[in-house]
Amino acid sequence: MSAARKADDALLVTIRRLGSPGECWEGQLIANRILYLHVGTHKTGTTSFQHFLMDRRDGLADHGLAVFPGRYPRRVGPPQEVGNAWLLADAFLRRDLMSTMRLKAAQGRCGPLQGWSEKARLEKFLAEATQFGVVVSAEAFCLLRTNPEATHLKNYLTRLDCDVVPILVTRNAESWRASHNNQLVRMHYYGPEVDGLPDTRRVDGNWYYDAQAIAAFWSDIGPLVQIDYDGVMAGEGSIIPAMMAALGLPDFGAGVDYRLNARRPYPGTTPA
């Protein structure tokens, strides 16, 4: 039996244990619970914020905010818990788009089965959490743009019975494009799997940098909170205080500096 088949079989066992998305879980139902969806964009302090969430999740839980951990599949052993819930976002993303995580997570570690599992896992997490608010962070959410993706996401979120609040962080177009391109080079995005793809199937296409389209998509999902990355960084020096204020805990992020992923220039790229 191939390694990929073994991984799929193991995942099916997990799905059966978790149940199917939409199944009623036994747990505490909290009326008007808020589900915060931090949707990126890339290169706006997302990595720093996700590390912050994971490092402080016990304290955040004590203050009424549960952090839904993402999972990164590993070749050996159980998935690694991370702050980036990219597999959940990937479950709603159109299948023909070659995202960076899909490129990195090849060989069966990213696909419909994993997405099904992540949707079931979030439902179970919500049923078991006692906090009034839950936050899910994944910059891959900002890749969603199409009507079928919106319909898929809305149908799923309706089952969760939460008040959904998307949080979008944007920055000036020139810096965003330069920083994102630098990240793609660092992640070895460019190569034979990507170079021949049309613009619409790549995450460096002009469509990706349409901040208005991102805002329009998420405004249709819930009351959108927008944060100006450049303004926040000029005033605070960190994205975390603004993010925590958006999550209703303004004092929790005061004086915190988690700049963990500062842009390092590669040959042929623009320095930060």
Coordinates of C-alpha atoms in Angstrom, one line a residue:
M1 CA 0.0 0.0 0.0
S2 CA 1.4 3.4 -1.0
A3 CA 2.2 6.1 1.6
A4 CA -0.4 8.4 0.1
R5 CA -3.1 5.6 0.4
K6 CA -2.1 5.0 4.1
A7 CA -2.4 8.7 4.8
D8 CA -5.9 8.8 3.2
D9 CA -7.0 5.8 5.2
A10 CA -5.8 7.4 8.4
L11 CA -7.6 10.6 7.5
L12 CA -10.8 8.8 6.9
V13 CA -10.6 7.2 10.4
T14 CA -10.2 10.7 11.8
I15 CA -13.2 12.0 9.9
R16 CA -15.3 9.1 11.1
R17 CA -14.2 9.9 14.7
L18 CA -15.0 13.6 14.3
G19 CA -18.2 13.1 12.4
S20 CA -19.4 14.8 9.2
P21 CA -19.7 18.6 9.0
G22 CA -23.2 19.5 10.0
E23 CA -23.5 16.8 12.6
C24 CA -24.9 18.0 15.9
W25 CA -22.2 17.9 18.6
E26 CA -23.0 17.5 22.3
G27 CA -21.8 20.6 23.9
Q28 CA -22.7 24.0 25.3
L29 CA -24.5 26.2 22.8
I30 CA -23.6 29.9 23.3
A31 CA -26.1 32.4 21.8
N32 CA -24.7 35.1 19.7
R33 CA -21.2 33.8 19.9
I34 CA -18.8 35.7 17.7
L35 CA -16.6 33.9 15.2
Y36 CA -13.7 36.2 14.2
L37 CA -12.2 35.3 10.8
H38 CA -8.8 36.9 10.4
V39 CA -8.5 36.8 6.6
G40 CA -5.0 38.3 6.0
T41 CA -3.8 39.7 3.7
H42 CA -0.3 38.2 3.3
K43 CA 2.6 40.3 4.6
T44 CA 0.6 42.4 7.0
G45 CA 1.9 40.9 10.3
T46 CA -0.1 37.6 10.0
T47 CA 2.7 35.3 11.0
S48 CA 3.5 37.5 14.1
F49 CA -0.2 37.6 15.1
Q50 CA -0.6 33.8 14.6
H51 CA 2.5 33.1 16.8
F52 CA 1.0 35.5 19.4
L53 CA -2.3 33.7 19.4
M54 CA -0.7 30.3 19.9
D55 CA 1.7 31.5 22.6
R56 CA -1.1 33.3 24.5
R57 CA -4.1 31.1 23.9
D58 CA -4.5 30.0 27.5
G59 CA -4.6 33.6 28.7
L60 CA -6.9 34.5 25.8
A61 CA -9.2 31.7 26.8
D62 CA -9.4 33.0 30.3
H63 CA -10.5 36.3 28.8
G64 CA -13.3 34.8 26.8
L65 CA -11.6 34.2 23.4
A66 CA -10.8 30.7 22.1
V67 CA -8.1 30.2 19.5
F68 CA -8.9 27.6 16.9
P69 CA -5.5 26.0 16.1
G70 CA -4.6 25.2 12.5
R71 CA -2.8 21.9 11.6
Y72 CA 0.2 21.3 9.4
P73 CA 0.4 17.7 8.1
R74 CA 3.7 16.0 8.6
R75 CA 5.1 13.0 6.8
V76 CA 5.7 11.2 10.1
G77 CA 3.6 11.6 13.3
P78 CA 0.5 13.7 14.1
P79 CA -0.1 17.1 12.5
Q80 CA 1.6 20.1 14.0
E81 CA -0.6 22.6 15.7
V82 CA 0.0 26.1 14.3
G83 CA -1.7 29.5 14.4
N84 CA -2.4 29.5 10.6
A85 CA -5.6 27.6 9.9
W86 CA -4.7 27.3 6.2
L87 CA -6.2 23.9 5.7
L88 CA -9.6 25.2 6.8
A89 CA -9.3 28.1 4.3
D90 CA -8.1 25.7 1.6
A91 CA -11.4 23.7 2.0
F92 CA -13.3 26.6 0.4
L93 CA -10.7 27.6 -2.1
R94 CA -11.2 26.9 -5.8
R95 CA -9.3 23.7 -6.7
D96 CA -7.4 25.1 -9.8
L97 CA -5.5 27.8 -7.9
M98 CA -1.9 26.9 -7.1
S99 CA -1.4 28.5 -3.7
T100 CA 1.9 28.4 -1.9
M101 CA 0.6 26.0 0.7
R102 CA -0.7 23.7 -1.9
L103 CA 2.6 23.7 -3.6
K104 CA 4.4 22.9 -0.4
A105 CA 1.9 20.4 0.9
A106 CA 1.9 18.1 -2.1
Q107 CA 1.6 14.3 -2.1
G108 CA -1.8 14.0 -0.5
R109 CA -1.3 16.4 2.5
C110 CA -3.7 18.9 1.1
G111 CA -7.0 18.2 -0.6
P112 CA -10.8 17.7 -0.2
L113 CA -10.4 15.0 2.4
Q114 CA -8.3 17.2 4.6
G115 CA -10.7 20.1 4.1
W116 CA -13.7 18.0 5.1
S117 CA -11.8 17.0 8.3
E118 CA -11.0 20.6 9.1
K119 CA -14.6 21.8 8.7
A120 CA -15.7 19.0 11.0
R121 CA -13.0 19.8 13.5
L122 CA -14.0 23.5 13.7
E123 CA -17.6 22.4 14.4
K124 CA -16.5 20.1 17.2
F125 CA -14.2 22.9 18.6
L126 CA -17.1 25.3 18.7
A127 CA -19.4 22.8 20.4
E128 CA -16.8 22.2 23.2
A129 CA -15.5 25.7 23.7
T130 CA -17.0 27.7 26.5
Q131 CA -15.7 31.1 25.4
F132 CA -17.9 33.8 24.0
G133 CA -15.6 34.5 21.1
V134 CA -13.6 32.3 18.8
V135 CA -10.8 33.4 16.4
V136 CA -9.6 31.6 13.3
S137 CA -6.6 33.1 11.4
A138 CA -5.6 32.2 7.9
E139 CA -4.2 34.6 5.3
A140 CA -5.3 32.0 2.6
F141 CA -8.9 33.2 3.2
C142 CA -8.0 36.4 1.2
L143 CA -7.6 34.2 -1.9
L144 CA -11.4 33.6 -2.0
R145 CA -13.0 35.7 -4.6
T146 CA -15.6 33.8 -6.6
N147 CA -19.3 33.4 -6.2
P148 CA -19.2 29.6 -5.8
E149 CA -16.6 30.1 -3.1
A150 CA -18.8 32.6 -1.3
T151 CA -21.8 30.3 -1.5
H152 CA -19.8 27.3 -0.2
L153 CA -18.5 29.4 2.7
K154 CA -21.9 30.9 3.6
N155 CA -23.6 27.6 3.6
Y156 CA -21.0 26.3 6.0
L157 CA -21.0 29.3 8.3
T158 CA -24.8 29.2 8.6
R159 CA -24.5 25.8 10.2
L160 CA -22.1 27.2 12.8
D161 CA -24.8 29.5 14.3
C162 CA -22.3 32.3 15.1
D163 CA -22.1 36.0 14.4
V164 CA -19.3 36.1 11.8
V165 CA -16.9 39.1 11.9
P166 CA -14.2 39.1 9.2
I167 CA -11.0 41.1 10.0
L168 CA -9.0 42.3 7.0
V169 CA -5.6 44.0 7.2
T170 CA -4.4 45.8 4.1
R171 CA -1.3 47.9 3.2
N172 CA -0.3 50.2 0.4
A173 CA -0.2 48.4 -3.0
E174 CA 3.4 49.0 -3.8
S175 CA 4.8 47.6 -0.5
W176 CA 2.3 44.8 -0.5
R177 CA 3.3 43.6 -4.0
A178 CA 7.1 43.9 -3.3
S179 CA 6.8 42.1 0.0
H180 CA 4.6 39.3 -1.2
N181 CA 6.8 38.7 -4.3
N182 CA 9.8 38.5 -2.0
Q183 CA 8.0 35.9 0.1
L184 CA 7.1 33.9 -3.0
V185 CA 10.8 33.8 -3.9
R186 CA 11.8 32.7 -0.4
M187 CA 9.2 29.9 -0.5
H188 CA 10.5 28.7 -3.9
Y189 CA 7.0 29.3 -5.4
Y190 CA 8.4 29.8 -8.9
G191 CA 9.2 26.7 -10.9
P192 CA 7.9 24.3 -13.4
E193 CA 4.7 23.7 -11.5
V194 CA 3.8 27.4 -11.6
D195 CA 5.6 29.1 -14.4
G196 CA 3.3 27.8 -17.1
L197 CA 0.0 28.6 -15.4
P198 CA -2.2 31.4 -16.4
D199 CA -2.5 34.5 -14.3
T200 CA -5.8 33.5 -12.7
R201 CA -4.3 30.3 -11.3
R202 CA -1.3 31.9 -9.7
V203 CA -1.1 33.9 -6.4
D204 CA 1.1 36.6 -8.0
G205 CA -1.5 37.6 -10.6
N206 CA -2.9 41.1 -10.7
W207 CA -6.2 39.7 -9.4
Y208 CA -4.6 38.9 -6.1
Y209 CA -3.7 42.5 -5.4
D210 CA -7.2 43.8 -5.8
A211 CA -7.9 44.9 -2.2
Q212 CA -11.3 46.3 -3.1
A213 CA -12.4 42.9 -4.4
I214 CA -11.2 41.2 -1.1
A215 CA -13.1 43.8 1.0
A216 CA -16.2 43.3 -1.2
F217 CA -16.1 39.5 -0.8
W218 CA -15.8 39.6 3.0
S219 CA -18.3 42.5 3.5
D220 CA -20.8 40.0 2.0
I221 CA -19.9 37.4 4.7
G222 CA -20.2 39.6 7.7
P223 CA -19.6 43.1 9.1
L224 CA -16.1 43.7 7.9
V225 CA -13.4 45.2 10.2
Q226 CA -10.6 46.7 8.2
I227 CA -7.2 47.7 9.6
D228 CA -4.7 49.9 7.9
Y229 CA -1.4 48.1 8.3
D230 CA 0.8 51.1 7.4
G231 CA -1.0 53.5 9.7
V232 CA -0.9 51.0 12.6
M233 CA 2.8 50.3 12.1
A234 CA 3.6 54.0 12.0
G235 CA 1.7 54.6 15.2
E236 CA 2.2 51.4 17.2
G237 CA 5.1 49.6 15.6
S238 CA 3.1 46.3 15.8
I239 CA -0.1 45.0 14.3
I240 CA -1.0 43.1 17.5
P241 CA -2.6 46.0 19.5
A242 CA -4.9 46.8 16.6
M243 CA -5.8 43.1 16.1
M244 CA -6.6 42.6 19.8
A245 CA -8.8 45.7 19.8
A246 CA -10.7 44.3 16.8
L247 CA -11.2 41.1 18.9
G248 CA -12.6 43.1 21.8
L249 CA -9.5 42.8 24.1
P250 CA -7.6 46.0 23.5
D251 CA -5.6 45.8 26.7
F252 CA -4.4 42.2 26.0
G253 CA -2.0 43.3 23.2
A254 CA -0.6 46.4 24.8
G255 CA 3.2 46.7 24.6
V256 CA 3.6 43.4 22.7
D257 CA 6.2 43.1 19.9
Y258 CA 6.0 39.9 17.9
R259 CA 7.8 40.9 14.6
L260 CA 8.9 37.4 13.7
N261 CA 8.9 37.4 9.9
A262 CA 10.5 40.6 8.8
R263 CA 11.2 40.7 5.1
R264 CA 14.7 39.8 4.1
P265 CA 15.7 40.7 0.6
Y266 CA 16.6 38.0 -1.9
P267 CA 18.6 38.6 -5.0
G268 CA 16.3 40.3 -7.5
T269 CA 13.8 41.4 -4.9
T270 CA 13.1 44.7 -3.2
P271 CA 14.2 45.0 0.4
A272 CA 11.7 46.0 3.1

